[in-house]
mmCIF file of C-alpha atoms in Angstrom:
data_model
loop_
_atom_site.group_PDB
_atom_site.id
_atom_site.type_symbol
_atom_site.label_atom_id
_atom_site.label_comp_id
_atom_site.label_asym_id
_atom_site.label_seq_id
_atom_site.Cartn_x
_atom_site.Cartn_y
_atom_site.Cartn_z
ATOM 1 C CA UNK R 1 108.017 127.454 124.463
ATOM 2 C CA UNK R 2 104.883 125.465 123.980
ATOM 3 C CA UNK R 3 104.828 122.467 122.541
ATOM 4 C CA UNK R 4 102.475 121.253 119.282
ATOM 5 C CA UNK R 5 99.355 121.965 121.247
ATOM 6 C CA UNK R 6 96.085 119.626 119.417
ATOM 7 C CA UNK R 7 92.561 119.876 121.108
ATOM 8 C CA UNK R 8 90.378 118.647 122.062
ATOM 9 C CA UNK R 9 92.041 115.407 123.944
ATOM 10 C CA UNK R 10 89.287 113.684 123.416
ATOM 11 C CA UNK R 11 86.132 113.815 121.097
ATOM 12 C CA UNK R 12 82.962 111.936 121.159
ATOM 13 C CA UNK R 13 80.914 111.844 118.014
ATOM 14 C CA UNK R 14 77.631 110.449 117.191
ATOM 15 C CA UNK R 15 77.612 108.513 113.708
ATOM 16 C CA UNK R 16 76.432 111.295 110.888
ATOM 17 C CA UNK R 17 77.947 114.103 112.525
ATOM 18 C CA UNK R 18 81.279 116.561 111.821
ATOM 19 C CA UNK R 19 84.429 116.231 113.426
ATOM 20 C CA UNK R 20 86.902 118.860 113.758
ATOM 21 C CA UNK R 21 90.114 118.187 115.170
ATOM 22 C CA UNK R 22 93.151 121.384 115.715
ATOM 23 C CA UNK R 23 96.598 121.377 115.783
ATOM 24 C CA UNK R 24 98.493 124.545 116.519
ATOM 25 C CA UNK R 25 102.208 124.003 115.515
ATOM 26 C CA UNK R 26 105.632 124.767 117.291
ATOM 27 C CA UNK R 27 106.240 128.396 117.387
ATOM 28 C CA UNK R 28 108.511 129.321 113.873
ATOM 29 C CA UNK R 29 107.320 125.820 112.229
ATOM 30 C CA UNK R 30 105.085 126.550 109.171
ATOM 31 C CA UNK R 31 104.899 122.755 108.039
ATOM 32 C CA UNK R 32 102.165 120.273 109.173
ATOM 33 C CA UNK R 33 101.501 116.744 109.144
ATOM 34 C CA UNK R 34 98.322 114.723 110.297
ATOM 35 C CA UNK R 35 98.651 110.649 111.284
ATOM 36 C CA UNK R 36 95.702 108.672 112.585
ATOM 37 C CA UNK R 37 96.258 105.409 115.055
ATOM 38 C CA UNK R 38 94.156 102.890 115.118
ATOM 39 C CA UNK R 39 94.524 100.565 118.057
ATOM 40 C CA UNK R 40 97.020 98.092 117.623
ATOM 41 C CA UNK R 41 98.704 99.676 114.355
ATOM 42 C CA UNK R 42 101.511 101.759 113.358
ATOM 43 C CA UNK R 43 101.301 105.838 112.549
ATOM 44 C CA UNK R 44 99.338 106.197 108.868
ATOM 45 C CA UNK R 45 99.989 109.330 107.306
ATOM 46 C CA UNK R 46 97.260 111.784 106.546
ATOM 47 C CA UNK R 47 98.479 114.648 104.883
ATOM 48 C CA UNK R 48 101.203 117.372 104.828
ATOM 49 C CA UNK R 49 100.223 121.226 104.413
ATOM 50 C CA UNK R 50 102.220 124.204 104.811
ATOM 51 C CA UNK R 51 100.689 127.265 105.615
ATOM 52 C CA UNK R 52 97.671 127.781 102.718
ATOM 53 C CA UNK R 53 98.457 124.967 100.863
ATOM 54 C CA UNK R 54 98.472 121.022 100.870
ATOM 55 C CA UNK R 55 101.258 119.553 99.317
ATOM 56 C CA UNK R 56 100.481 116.263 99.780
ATOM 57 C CA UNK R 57 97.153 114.236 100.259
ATOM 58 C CA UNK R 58 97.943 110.915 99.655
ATOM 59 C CA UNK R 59 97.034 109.113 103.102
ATOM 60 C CA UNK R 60 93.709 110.611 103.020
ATOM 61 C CA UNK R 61 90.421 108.830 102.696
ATOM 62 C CA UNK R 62 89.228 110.354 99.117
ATOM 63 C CA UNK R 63 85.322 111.015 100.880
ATOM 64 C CA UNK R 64 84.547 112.757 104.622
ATOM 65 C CA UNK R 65 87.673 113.911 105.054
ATOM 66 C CA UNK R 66 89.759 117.123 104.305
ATOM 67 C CA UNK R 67 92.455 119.162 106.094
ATOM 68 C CA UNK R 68 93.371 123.122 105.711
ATOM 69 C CA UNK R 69 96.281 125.453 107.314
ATOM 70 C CA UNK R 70 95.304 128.860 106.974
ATOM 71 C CA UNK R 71 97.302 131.928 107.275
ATOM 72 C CA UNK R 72 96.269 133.190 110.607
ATOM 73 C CA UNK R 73 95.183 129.803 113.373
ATOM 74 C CA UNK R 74 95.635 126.519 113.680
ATOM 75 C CA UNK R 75 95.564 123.634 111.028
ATOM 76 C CA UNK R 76 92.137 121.502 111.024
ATOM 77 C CA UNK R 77 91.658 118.382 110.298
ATOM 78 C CA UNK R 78 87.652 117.886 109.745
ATOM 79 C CA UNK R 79 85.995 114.621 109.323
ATOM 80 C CA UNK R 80 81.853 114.898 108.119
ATOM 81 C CA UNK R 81 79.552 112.047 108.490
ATOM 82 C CA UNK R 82 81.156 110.002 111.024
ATOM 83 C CA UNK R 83 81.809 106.515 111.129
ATOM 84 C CA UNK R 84 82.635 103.791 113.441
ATOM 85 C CA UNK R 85 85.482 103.095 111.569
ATOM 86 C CA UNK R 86 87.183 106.667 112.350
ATOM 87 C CA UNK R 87 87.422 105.846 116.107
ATOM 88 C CA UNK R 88 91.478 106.323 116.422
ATOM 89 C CA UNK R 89 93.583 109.068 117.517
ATOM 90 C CA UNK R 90 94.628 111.802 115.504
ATOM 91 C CA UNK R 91 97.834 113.192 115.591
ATOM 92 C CA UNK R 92 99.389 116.100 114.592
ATOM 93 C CA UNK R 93 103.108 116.847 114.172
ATOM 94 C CA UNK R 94 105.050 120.060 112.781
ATOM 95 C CA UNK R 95 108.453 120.764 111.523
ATOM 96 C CA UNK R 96 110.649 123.950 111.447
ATOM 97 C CA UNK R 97 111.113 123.020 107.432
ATOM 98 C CA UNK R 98 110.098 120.782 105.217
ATOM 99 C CA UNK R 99 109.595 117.879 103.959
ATOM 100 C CA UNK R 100 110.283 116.263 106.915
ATOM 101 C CA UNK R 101 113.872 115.590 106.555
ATOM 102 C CA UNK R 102 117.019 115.322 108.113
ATOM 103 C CA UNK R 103 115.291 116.562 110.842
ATOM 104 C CA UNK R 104 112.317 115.118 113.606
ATOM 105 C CA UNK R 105 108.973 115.933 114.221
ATOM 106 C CA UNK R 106 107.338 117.295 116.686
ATOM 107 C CA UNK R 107 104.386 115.211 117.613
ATOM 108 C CA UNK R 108 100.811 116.631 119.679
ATOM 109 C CA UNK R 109 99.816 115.036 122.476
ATOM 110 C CA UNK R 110 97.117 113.536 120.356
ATOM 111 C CA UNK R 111 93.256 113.868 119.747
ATOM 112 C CA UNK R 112 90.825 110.689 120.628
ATOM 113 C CA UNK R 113 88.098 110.304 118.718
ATOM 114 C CA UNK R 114 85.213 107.892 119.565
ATOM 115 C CA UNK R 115 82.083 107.241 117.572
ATOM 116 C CA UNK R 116 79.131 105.787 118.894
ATOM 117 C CA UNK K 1 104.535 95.105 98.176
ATOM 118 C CA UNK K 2 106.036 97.864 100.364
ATOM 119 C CA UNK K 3 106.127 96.892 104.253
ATOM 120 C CA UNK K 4 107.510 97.599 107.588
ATOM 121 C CA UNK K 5 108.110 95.592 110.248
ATOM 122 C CA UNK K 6 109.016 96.012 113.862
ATOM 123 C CA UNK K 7 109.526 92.588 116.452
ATOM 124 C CA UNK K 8 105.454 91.756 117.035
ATOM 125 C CA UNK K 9 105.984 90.625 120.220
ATOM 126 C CA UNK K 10 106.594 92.809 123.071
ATOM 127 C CA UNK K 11 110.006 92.595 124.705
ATOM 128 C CA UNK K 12 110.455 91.821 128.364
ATOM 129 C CA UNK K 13 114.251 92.395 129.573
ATOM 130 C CA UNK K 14 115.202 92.406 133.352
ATOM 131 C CA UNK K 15 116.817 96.021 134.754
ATOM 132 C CA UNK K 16 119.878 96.227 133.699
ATOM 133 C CA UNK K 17 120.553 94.037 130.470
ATOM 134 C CA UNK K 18 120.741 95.419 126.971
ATOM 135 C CA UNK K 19 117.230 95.618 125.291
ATOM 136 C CA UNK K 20 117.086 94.966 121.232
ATOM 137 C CA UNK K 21 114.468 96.005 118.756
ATOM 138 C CA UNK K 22 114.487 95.362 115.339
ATOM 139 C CA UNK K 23 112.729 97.381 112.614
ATOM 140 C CA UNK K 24 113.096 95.359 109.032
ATOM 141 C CA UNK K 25 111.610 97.288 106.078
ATOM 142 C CA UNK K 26 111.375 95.669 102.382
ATOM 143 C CA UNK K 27 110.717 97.946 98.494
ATOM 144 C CA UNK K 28 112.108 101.086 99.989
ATOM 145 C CA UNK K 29 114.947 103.398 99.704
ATOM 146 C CA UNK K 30 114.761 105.382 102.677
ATOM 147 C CA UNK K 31 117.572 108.220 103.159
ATOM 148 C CA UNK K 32 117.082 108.175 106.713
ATOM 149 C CA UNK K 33 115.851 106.305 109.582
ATOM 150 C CA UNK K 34 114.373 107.647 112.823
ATOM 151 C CA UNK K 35 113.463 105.805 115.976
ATOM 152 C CA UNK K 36 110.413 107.455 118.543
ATOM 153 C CA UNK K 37 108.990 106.524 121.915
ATOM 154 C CA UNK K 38 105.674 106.716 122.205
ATOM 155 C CA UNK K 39 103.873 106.722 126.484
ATOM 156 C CA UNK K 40 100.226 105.452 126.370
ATOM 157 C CA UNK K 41 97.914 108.157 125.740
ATOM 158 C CA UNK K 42 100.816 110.171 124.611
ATOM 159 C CA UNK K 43 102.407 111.091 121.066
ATOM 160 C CA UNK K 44 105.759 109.987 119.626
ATOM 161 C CA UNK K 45 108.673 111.731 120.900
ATOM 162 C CA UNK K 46 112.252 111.600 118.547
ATOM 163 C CA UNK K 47 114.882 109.797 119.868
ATOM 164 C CA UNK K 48 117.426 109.713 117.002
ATOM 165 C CA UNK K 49 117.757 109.927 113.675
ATOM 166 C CA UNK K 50 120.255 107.840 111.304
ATOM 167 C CA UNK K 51 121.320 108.519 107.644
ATOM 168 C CA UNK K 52 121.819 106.151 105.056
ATOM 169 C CA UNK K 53 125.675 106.273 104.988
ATOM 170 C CA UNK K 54 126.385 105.697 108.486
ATOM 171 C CA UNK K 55 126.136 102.344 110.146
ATOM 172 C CA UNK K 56 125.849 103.254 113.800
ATOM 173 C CA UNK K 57 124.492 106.168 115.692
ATOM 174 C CA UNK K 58 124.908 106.848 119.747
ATOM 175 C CA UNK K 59 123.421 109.077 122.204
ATOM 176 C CA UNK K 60 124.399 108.077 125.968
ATOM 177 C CA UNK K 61 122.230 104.831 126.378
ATOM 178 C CA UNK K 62 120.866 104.465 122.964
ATOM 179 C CA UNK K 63 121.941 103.026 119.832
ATOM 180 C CA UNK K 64 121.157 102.766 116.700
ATOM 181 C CA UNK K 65 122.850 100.609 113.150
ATOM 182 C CA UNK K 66 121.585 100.825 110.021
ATOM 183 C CA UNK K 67 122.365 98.368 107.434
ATOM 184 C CA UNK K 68 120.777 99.433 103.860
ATOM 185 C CA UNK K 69 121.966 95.913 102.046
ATOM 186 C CA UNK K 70 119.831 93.991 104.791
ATOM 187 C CA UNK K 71 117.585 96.596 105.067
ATOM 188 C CA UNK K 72 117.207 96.418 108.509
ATOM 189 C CA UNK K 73 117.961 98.691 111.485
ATOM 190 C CA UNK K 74 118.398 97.888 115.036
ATOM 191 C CA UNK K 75 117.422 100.134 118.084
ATOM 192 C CA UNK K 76 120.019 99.337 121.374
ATOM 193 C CA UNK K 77 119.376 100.734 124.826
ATOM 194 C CA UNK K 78 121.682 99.376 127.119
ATOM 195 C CA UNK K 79 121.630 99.401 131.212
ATOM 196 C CA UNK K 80 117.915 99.719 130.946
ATOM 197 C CA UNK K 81 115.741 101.103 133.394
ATOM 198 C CA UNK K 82 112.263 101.045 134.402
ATOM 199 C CA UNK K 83 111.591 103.897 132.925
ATOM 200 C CA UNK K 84 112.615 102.836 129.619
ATOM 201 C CA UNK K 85 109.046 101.020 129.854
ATOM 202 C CA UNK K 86 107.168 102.199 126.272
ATOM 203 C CA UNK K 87 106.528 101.302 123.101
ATOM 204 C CA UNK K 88 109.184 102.443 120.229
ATOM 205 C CA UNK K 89 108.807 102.932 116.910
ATOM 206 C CA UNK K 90 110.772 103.018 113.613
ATOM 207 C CA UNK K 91 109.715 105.362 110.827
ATOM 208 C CA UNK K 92 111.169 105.607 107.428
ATOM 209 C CA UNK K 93 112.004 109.192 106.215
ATOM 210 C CA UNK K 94 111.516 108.885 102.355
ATOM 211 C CA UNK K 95 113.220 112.291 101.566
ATOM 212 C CA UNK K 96 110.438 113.144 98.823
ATOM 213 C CA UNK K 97 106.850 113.206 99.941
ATOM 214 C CA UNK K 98 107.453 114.912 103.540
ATOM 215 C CA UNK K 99 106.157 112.382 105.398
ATOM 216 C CA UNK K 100 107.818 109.383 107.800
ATOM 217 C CA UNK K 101 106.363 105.690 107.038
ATOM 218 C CA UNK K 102 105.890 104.136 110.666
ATOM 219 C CA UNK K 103 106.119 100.502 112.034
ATOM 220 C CA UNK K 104 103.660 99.352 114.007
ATOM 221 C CA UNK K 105 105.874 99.389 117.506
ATOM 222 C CA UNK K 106 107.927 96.929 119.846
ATOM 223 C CA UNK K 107 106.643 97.396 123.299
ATOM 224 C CA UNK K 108 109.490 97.141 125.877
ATOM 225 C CA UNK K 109 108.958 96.473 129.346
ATOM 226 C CA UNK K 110 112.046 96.696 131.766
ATOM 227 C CA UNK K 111 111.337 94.621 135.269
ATOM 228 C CA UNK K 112 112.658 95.782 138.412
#
């Protein structure tokens, strides 16, 4: 029973270009969060999207960034334009239901991103 | 302003003794508190959850009060090990909004 699998591991960008990061959830869990890390801070949240649909946005950067969970593969977070400032890790973490509540999360192993 | 707070500096406890991290939160009502380790390069993994009408949780060496008047939780692992070596952190589960409001970590380190 795999775990919430996120790849790559690590991600080199190039200031101007596209970043896609991807999160496949827990088998059975249809709800998905994204949190970015910078170094030496807490967990931010992202956003929260079920399968199709974002329910909530609010921890995401209003320009560059945006996030989708389609029906069939995994969720993507994308980030366009690059900047130094996005250099953190990404992670991903999915719950059996939702919000997350009275239960835990399931957290990836994490996606590094590094712009240069 | 909303905030969340864990000790800032890291804890250094001898093999053994009982280590203590605090995780003080001010302008929220959470309805439940959960406490995560977190490996370097590694993601968070749950460690135990607490609601807001019970004052103490256990699981075998862990511990875990919560105390919604002071607004203030405290994380207990006692006999600690070596291996208890990581950095924890306390997130705030908000009930509405599906999402968990982190602190920014303790990092324990447990001497031989």
């Amino acid at each position: 029973n795999a775990g919430v699998m996120q790849n790559p591991r690590h991600l080199v960008r190039r200031r101007g270009q596209e970043a896609r990061l991807r999160c496949s959830p827990m088998k059975g869990h249809s709800h998905v969060y994204w949190y970015r890390q910078l170094p030496e801070e807490g967990l931010k949240f992202m956003v929260y999207l079920q399968k199709e649909n974002i329910i909530d946005e609010s921890g995401m950067p209003k320009e560059r960034f945006s996030a989708e969970f389609p029906k069939e593969g995994p969720s993507i977070l994308r980030i366009q334009q690059v900047v130094r400032g996005d250099s953190a890790a990404y992670f991903c973490a999915s719950s059996p239901s939702g919000p997350v509540l009275n239960t835990e999360a399931f957290f990836g192993q994490g996606t590094r991103l590094t712009v240069v | 302003s909303q905030k969340i707070e864990q000790n800032s500096e890291a804890l250094n406890i001898q093999e053994g003794k009982t280590a203590t991290l605090t995780c003080n939160y001010t302008n929220y009502s959470p309805a439940y508190l959960q406490w995560y380790r977190q490996d370097p390069g590694r993601g968070p993994v749950f460690l135990l959850l607490i609601r807001e009408n019970e004052k103490e949780k256990r699981k075998e060496r862990l511990k875990v009060t919560f105390d919604t008047t002071l607004k203030q939780s405290l994380f207990h692992i006692t006999a600690s090990q070596p291996a208890d070596s990581a950095t924890y952190l306390c997130a705030l589960d908000m009930v509405s909004g599906g999402k968990l409001i982190f602190g920014q970590g303790t990092e324990l380190s447990v001497k031989p």
